[in-house]
mmCIF file of C-alpha atoms in Angstrom:
data_model
loop_
_atom_site.group_PDB
_atom_site.id
_atom_site.type_symbol
_atom_site.label_atom_id
_atom_site.label_comp_id
_atom_site.label_asym_id
_atom_site.label_seq_id
_atom_site.Cartn_x
_atom_site.Cartn_y
_atom_site.Cartn_z
ATOM 1 C CA MET A 1 -14.887 -9.881 9.923
ATOM 2 C CA ASN A 2 -16.682 -11.964 7.318
ATOM 3 C CA LEU A 3 -15.296 -11.424 3.824
ATOM 4 C CA ASN A 4 -16.823 -14.515 2.242
ATOM 5 C CA GLY A 5 -17.407 -13.877 -1.436
ATOM 6 C CA ARG A 6 -15.253 -10.740 -1.604
ATOM 7 C CA LYS A 7 -12.602 -10.845 -4.310
ATOM 8 C CA VAL A 8 -9.566 -8.737 -3.470
ATOM 9 C CA VAL A 9 -6.360 -7.765 -5.272
ATOM 10 C CA VAL A 10 -3.276 -7.013 -3.175
ATOM 11 C CA THR A 11 -0.411 -5.374 -5.028
ATOM 12 C CA GLY A 12 3.066 -6.117 -3.736
ATOM 13 C CA GLY A 13 1.746 -9.077 -1.798
ATOM 14 C CA SER A 14 4.850 -11.249 -1.979
ATOM 15 C CA GLY A 15 6.477 -9.780 1.119
ATOM 16 C CA GLY A 16 6.241 -7.443 4.089
ATOM 17 C CA ILE A 17 2.923 -5.726 4.717
ATOM 18 C CA GLY A 18 1.338 -7.202 1.592
ATOM 19 C CA SER A 19 1.885 -10.793 2.684
ATOM 20 C CA ALA A 20 0.407 -10.148 6.118
ATOM 21 C CA LEU A 21 -2.651 -8.549 4.539
ATOM 22 C CA ILE A 22 -3.123 -11.454 2.134
ATOM 23 C CA ILE A 23 -3.146 -13.900 5.042
ATOM 24 C CA GLY A 24 -5.555 -11.727 7.011
ATOM 25 C CA LEU A 25 -7.930 -11.278 4.089
ATOM 26 C CA SER A 26 -7.885 -14.976 3.255
ATOM 27 C CA ASP A 27 -8.471 -15.972 6.883
ATOM 28 C CA ALA A 28 -11.600 -13.793 6.803
ATOM 29 C CA GLY A 29 -12.889 -15.648 3.748
ATOM 30 C CA ALA A 30 -11.814 -13.411 0.853
ATOM 31 C CA GLN A 31 -10.552 -14.735 -2.456
ATOM 32 C CA VAL A 32 -7.221 -12.970 -2.910
ATOM 33 C CA TYR A 33 -5.014 -12.206 -5.912
ATOM 34 C CA ASN A 34 -1.372 -11.255 -5.394
ATOM 35 C CA LEU A 35 -0.048 -8.927 -8.082
ATOM 36 C CA ASP A 36 3.718 -8.664 -7.779
ATOM 37 C CA ARG A 37 6.857 -8.767 -9.876
ATOM 38 C CA ASN A 38 8.212 -11.700 -7.863
ATOM 39 C CA PRO A 39 6.462 -14.783 -6.457
ATOM 40 C CA PRO A 40 6.304 -15.050 -2.656
ATOM 41 C CA VAL A 41 9.194 -16.782 -0.907
ATOM 42 C CA SER A 42 6.713 -18.966 0.997
ATOM 43 C CA GLU A 43 3.262 -20.164 0.068
ATOM 44 C CA LEU A 44 0.450 -17.657 0.450
ATOM 45 C CA PRO A 45 -3.327 -18.180 0.220
ATOM 46 C CA ALA A 46 -3.593 -16.107 -2.957
ATOM 47 C CA GLN A 47 -3.421 -16.559 -6.699
ATOM 48 C CA PHE A 48 -0.115 -15.108 -7.846
ATOM 49 C CA ILE A 49 -0.162 -12.996 -11.008
ATOM 50 C CA GLU A 50 3.180 -11.678 -12.228
ATOM 51 C CA VAL A 51 3.141 -7.997 -13.125
ATOM 52 C CA ASP A 52 5.394 -5.011 -13.666
ATOM 53 C CA LEU A 53 3.416 -2.281 -11.922
ATOM 54 C CA THR A 54 5.343 0.436 -13.780
ATOM 55 C CA ASN A 55 4.291 -0.889 -17.198
ATOM 56 C CA GLU A 56 0.761 -0.135 -18.385
ATOM 57 C CA GLN A 57 0.490 -3.126 -20.705
ATOM 58 C CA SER A 58 1.637 -5.459 -17.942
ATOM 59 C CA VAL A 59 -0.881 -4.064 -15.453
ATOM 60 C CA SER A 60 -3.693 -4.173 -17.989
ATOM 61 C CA ALA A 61 -2.900 -7.798 -18.832
ATOM 62 C CA ALA A 62 -2.688 -8.790 -15.165
ATOM 63 C CA MET A 63 -6.027 -7.178 -14.293
ATOM 64 C CA GLY A 64 -7.519 -8.778 -17.390
ATOM 65 C CA LYS A 65 -6.952 -12.188 -15.807
ATOM 66 C CA ILE A 66 -9.396 -11.311 -13.015
ATOM 67 C CA SER A 67 -13.053 -11.440 -13.993
ATOM 68 C CA ASP A 68 -14.709 -9.880 -10.938
ATOM 69 C CA LEU A 69 -13.237 -7.667 -8.253
ATOM 70 C CA ASP A 70 -14.652 -6.141 -5.078
ATOM 71 C CA ALA A 71 -11.576 -4.461 -3.590
ATOM 72 C CA ILE A 72 -7.964 -3.571 -4.202
ATOM 73 C CA VAL A 73 -5.278 -3.022 -1.584
ATOM 74 C CA VAL A 74 -2.372 -1.012 -3.001
ATOM 75 C CA SER A 75 0.593 -2.010 -0.855
ATOM 76 C CA ALA A 76 3.407 -2.279 -3.407
ATOM 77 C CA GLY A 77 6.201 0.151 -2.733
ATOM 78 C CA ILE A 78 9.898 0.788 -2.243
ATOM 79 C CA GLN A 79 11.891 3.009 0.082
ATOM 80 C CA LEU A 80 15.451 3.457 -1.086
ATOM 81 C CA VAL A 81 17.163 3.869 2.262
ATOM 82 C CA GLY A 82 20.691 5.135 1.712
ATOM 83 C CA GLU A 83 19.807 6.661 -1.687
ATOM 84 C CA ASP A 84 16.823 8.842 -0.840
ATOM 85 C CA ALA A 85 17.817 12.032 0.967
ATOM 86 C CA ARG A 86 17.336 15.796 1.129
ATOM 87 C CA ILE A 87 16.125 17.039 -2.239
ATOM 88 C CA GLU A 88 19.449 18.613 -3.240
ATOM 89 C CA ASP A 89 21.171 15.280 -2.661
ATOM 90 C CA VAL A 90 18.670 12.992 -4.430
ATOM 91 C CA SER A 91 19.590 11.700 -7.861
ATOM 92 C CA LEU A 92 16.997 11.818 -10.612
ATOM 93 C CA GLU A 93 17.343 8.033 -10.893
ATOM 94 C CA THR A 94 16.357 7.534 -7.232
ATOM 95 C CA TRP A 95 13.479 10.001 -7.568
ATOM 96 C CA GLN A 96 12.177 8.424 -10.773
ATOM 97 C CA ARG A 97 12.425 4.836 -9.553
ATOM 98 C CA THR A 98 10.559 5.690 -6.344
ATOM 99 C CA ILE A 99 7.825 7.619 -8.148
ATOM 100 C CA ASP A 100 7.501 4.933 -10.836
ATOM 101 C CA ILE A 101 6.807 2.144 -8.372
ATOM 102 C CA ASN A 102 5.032 3.928 -5.527
ATOM 103 C CA LEU A 103 2.912 6.487 -7.377
ATOM 104 C CA THR A 104 2.712 5.439 -11.022
ATOM 105 C CA GLY A 105 2.270 1.836 -9.900
ATOM 106 C CA ALA A 106 -0.633 2.895 -7.697
ATOM 107 C CA PHE A 107 -2.150 4.938 -10.537
ATOM 108 C CA LEU A 108 -1.982 2.068 -13.043
ATOM 109 C CA SER A 109 -3.275 -0.501 -10.551
ATOM 110 C CA LEU A 110 -6.259 1.677 -9.701
ATOM 111 C CA LYS A 111 -6.872 2.697 -13.319
ATOM 112 C CA TYR A 112 -7.459 -0.902 -14.351
ATOM 113 C CA ALA A 113 -9.127 -2.027 -11.131
ATOM 114 C CA LEU A 114 -11.735 0.727 -10.976
ATOM 115 C CA PRO A 115 -14.040 -0.484 -13.781
ATOM 116 C CA LYS A 116 -14.261 -3.815 -11.977
ATOM 117 C CA LEU A 117 -14.865 -2.117 -8.627
ATOM 118 C CA VAL A 118 -17.662 -0.087 -10.184
ATOM 119 C CA ALA A 119 -19.192 -3.241 -11.640
ATOM 120 C CA SER A 120 -19.185 -4.895 -8.207
ATOM 121 C CA GLY A 121 -21.550 -2.246 -6.856
ATOM 122 C CA SER A 122 -19.676 -2.087 -3.535
ATOM 123 C CA GLY A 123 -16.064 -1.542 -4.524
ATOM 124 C CA SER A 124 -13.363 -0.515 -2.095
ATOM 125 C CA ALA A 125 -9.845 0.815 -2.696
ATOM 126 C CA VAL A 126 -7.388 0.762 0.195
ATOM 127 C CA LEU A 127 -4.013 2.455 -0.240
ATOM 128 C CA ILE A 128 -1.084 2.021 2.129
ATOM 129 C CA GLY A 129 0.234 5.498 2.934
ATOM 130 C CA SER A 130 3.008 6.708 5.215
ATOM 131 C CA PRO A 131 3.608 9.203 8.041
ATOM 132 C CA THR A 132 6.368 10.650 5.849
ATOM 133 C CA ALA A 133 3.651 12.102 3.617
ATOM 134 C CA ILE A 134 1.875 14.054 6.352
ATOM 135 C CA SER A 135 4.442 14.890 9.017
ATOM 136 C CA MET A 136 8.055 15.846 9.622
ATOM 137 C CA GLU A 137 8.857 12.109 9.582
ATOM 138 C CA GLY A 138 9.494 12.671 5.884
ATOM 139 C CA ALA A 139 12.738 14.531 6.585
ATOM 140 C CA GLY A 140 15.558 13.004 4.563
ATOM 141 C CA TYR A 141 13.228 10.974 2.318
ATOM 142 C CA SER A 142 12.211 13.432 -0.398
ATOM 143 C CA SER A 143 11.280 10.874 -3.041
ATOM 144 C CA TYR A 144 9.455 8.474 -0.749
ATOM 145 C CA ALA A 145 7.494 11.184 1.070
ATOM 146 C CA ALA A 146 6.437 12.806 -2.196
ATOM 147 C CA SER A 147 5.349 9.492 -3.698
ATOM 148 C CA LYS A 148 3.249 8.605 -0.659
ATOM 149 C CA ALA A 149 1.707 12.078 -0.501
ATOM 150 C CA GLY A 150 0.698 11.644 -4.134
ATOM 151 C CA MET A 151 -0.879 8.278 -3.384
ATOM 152 C CA MET A 152 -2.871 9.725 -0.508
ATOM 153 C CA ALA A 153 -4.119 12.608 -2.656
ATOM 154 C CA LEU A 154 -5.068 10.118 -5.371
ATOM 155 C CA SER A 155 -7.217 8.235 -2.875
ATOM 156 C CA ARG A 156 -9.150 11.390 -2.009
ATOM 157 C CA VAL A 157 -9.707 12.149 -5.689
ATOM 158 C CA ILE A 158 -11.036 8.625 -6.290
ATOM 159 C CA ALA A 159 -13.377 8.992 -3.322
ATOM 160 C CA ALA A 160 -14.756 12.191 -4.832
ATOM 161 C CA ASP A 161 -14.915 11.027 -8.441
ATOM 162 C CA TYR A 162 -16.494 7.632 -7.755
ATOM 163 C CA LYS A 163 -18.846 8.450 -4.879
ATOM 164 C CA ASP A 164 -21.851 7.953 -7.174
ATOM 165 C CA LYS A 165 -20.459 4.705 -8.587
ATOM 166 C CA GLY A 166 -20.518 2.697 -5.368
ATOM 167 C CA VAL A 167 -16.750 2.836 -4.905
ATOM 168 C CA ARG A 168 -15.022 4.034 -1.734
ATOM 169 C CA SER A 169 -11.344 4.868 -1.311
ATOM 170 C CA ASN A 170 -9.360 5.161 1.921
ATOM 171 C CA VAL A 171 -5.780 5.216 3.157
ATOM 172 C CA VAL A 172 -4.169 3.224 5.952
ATOM 173 C CA VAL A 173 -1.077 4.918 7.384
ATOM 174 C CA PRO A 174 1.285 2.460 9.103
ATOM 175 C CA GLY A 175 4.024 3.679 11.375
ATOM 176 C CA ALA A 176 7.445 2.054 11.535
ATOM 177 C CA MET A 177 6.857 -1.601 10.699
ATOM 178 C CA LYS A 178 9.331 -4.436 10.913
ATOM 179 C CA THR A 179 9.469 -5.378 7.235
ATOM 180 C CA PRO A 180 12.222 -6.011 4.667
ATOM 181 C CA LEU A 181 11.364 -2.648 3.055
ATOM 182 C CA ILE A 182 13.451 -0.787 5.613
ATOM 183 C CA GLN A 183 15.802 -3.506 6.784
ATOM 184 C CA LYS A 184 18.709 -1.076 6.422
ATOM 185 C CA ILE A 185 17.133 1.093 9.116
ATOM 186 C CA TRP A 186 16.809 -1.853 11.506
ATOM 187 C CA ASP A 187 20.454 -2.695 10.861
ATOM 188 C CA ASP A 188 21.452 0.840 11.876
ATOM 189 C CA HIS A 189 20.993 0.948 15.655
ATOM 190 C CA ALA A 190 20.960 4.742 15.831
ATOM 191 C CA LYS A 191 18.225 5.063 13.189
ATOM 192 C CA ARG A 192 16.207 2.225 14.716
ATOM 193 C CA ASP A 193 16.426 3.725 18.195
ATOM 194 C CA ALA A 194 15.361 7.117 16.825
ATOM 195 C CA LEU A 195 12.277 5.581 15.224
ATOM 196 C CA VAL A 196 11.322 3.823 18.431
ATOM 197 C CA ALA A 197 11.890 7.015 20.430
ATOM 198 C CA GLY A 198 9.649 8.903 18.005
ATOM 199 C CA THR A 199 6.800 6.450 18.481
ATOM 200 C CA PRO A 200 4.718 7.214 21.599
ATOM 201 C CA LEU A 201 3.908 3.528 22.147
ATOM 202 C CA GLY A 202 7.655 2.926 22.329
ATOM 203 C CA ARG A 203 7.985 0.046 19.916
ATOM 204 C CA ILE A 204 8.003 -0.979 16.277
ATOM 205 C CA GLY A 205 4.753 -2.217 14.736
ATOM 206 C CA ASN A 206 4.037 -5.555 13.117
ATOM 207 C CA PRO A 207 2.261 -5.814 9.738
ATOM 208 C CA GLU A 208 -0.363 -8.120 11.284
ATOM 209 C CA GLU A 209 -1.574 -5.139 13.309
ATOM 210 C CA LEU A 210 -2.945 -3.607 10.098
ATOM 211 C CA VAL A 211 -5.131 -6.585 9.244
ATOM 212 C CA GLY A 212 -8.239 -5.701 11.254
ATOM 213 C CA LEU A 213 -8.510 -2.203 9.809
ATOM 214 C CA VAL A 214 -7.785 -3.267 6.231
ATOM 215 C CA ASN A 215 -10.333 -6.094 6.438
ATOM 216 C CA TRP A 216 -12.934 -3.638 7.727
ATOM 217 C CA LEU A 217 -12.253 -1.184 4.882
ATOM 218 C CA VAL A 218 -12.478 -4.008 2.344
ATOM 219 C CA SER A 219 -15.786 -5.162 3.817
ATOM 220 C CA THR A 220 -19.208 -3.628 3.249
ATOM 221 C CA ASP A 221 -19.372 -2.915 6.999
ATOM 222 C CA SER A 222 -17.345 0.236 6.267
ATOM 223 C CA SER A 223 -19.911 1.488 3.734
ATOM 224 C CA PHE A 224 -19.909 5.053 5.169
ATOM 225 C CA ALA A 225 -16.113 5.388 5.200
ATOM 226 C CA THR A 226 -14.503 7.100 2.230
ATOM 227 C CA GLY A 227 -11.869 9.727 1.500
ATOM 228 C CA ALA A 228 -10.281 9.185 4.917
ATOM 229 C CA SER A 229 -6.854 8.293 6.301
ATOM 230 C CA TYR A 230 -6.477 5.943 9.262
ATOM 231 C CA ALA A 231 -3.232 5.954 11.244
ATOM 232 C CA VAL A 232 -1.901 2.716 12.712
ATOM 233 C CA ASP A 233 1.395 4.218 13.736
ATOM 234 C CA GLY A 234 1.753 3.889 17.494
ATOM 235 C CA GLY A 235 0.907 7.582 17.834
ATOM 236 C CA MET A 236 3.731 8.802 15.589
ATOM 237 C CA THR A 237 1.614 11.347 13.703
ATOM 238 C CA ALA A 238 -0.308 12.433 16.812
ATOM 239 C CA ARG A 239 2.709 14.040 18.477
#
């Protein structure tokens, strides 16, 4: 995939899926900006811009530092394992924190990226969804599943609202990925084994396995793809 000349923002790029996507995008020739609250723990081929994705002024200021933009990959997110639960057991604090980062953060990132994507003439938004939003995998994660379902709906709305502006919007749905986001699950052998058992390919995914699809959606080669969701989940949502 040749992404030479494409300028791409990755939110939450300092770790996990975001870092893998930054490396993949850069290797394909893209100029990448990493918008995150914290700098990466190791060097990444991206310009780091500090931002609080839950604060509108912070997001506006961060996006204002980028003159031109062809694509945004919304990968910032949290999953509060051990706090999120069935709805009657979820605290308002856990709900609000999850929604603030996962859904409001996506909204603000896209709000300030979209004028730049329109100006590019071939803009692309890629949102990282979750099987919890579309299947029974969401059991026990009320806040997280709701936030990801909202993100995925937002992508469809953008695809509809900006179809005449040259902007496309799509969702990539990873399955269980070995990332720090859900380290508590990996540390719990019973939960980890259940995730593996629920994945037809019989293993956990690696963030690098998302790179090819994300690069394609960022590129102009995917010019007829919009409003869609693409599962890279080892068959989890196909059961």
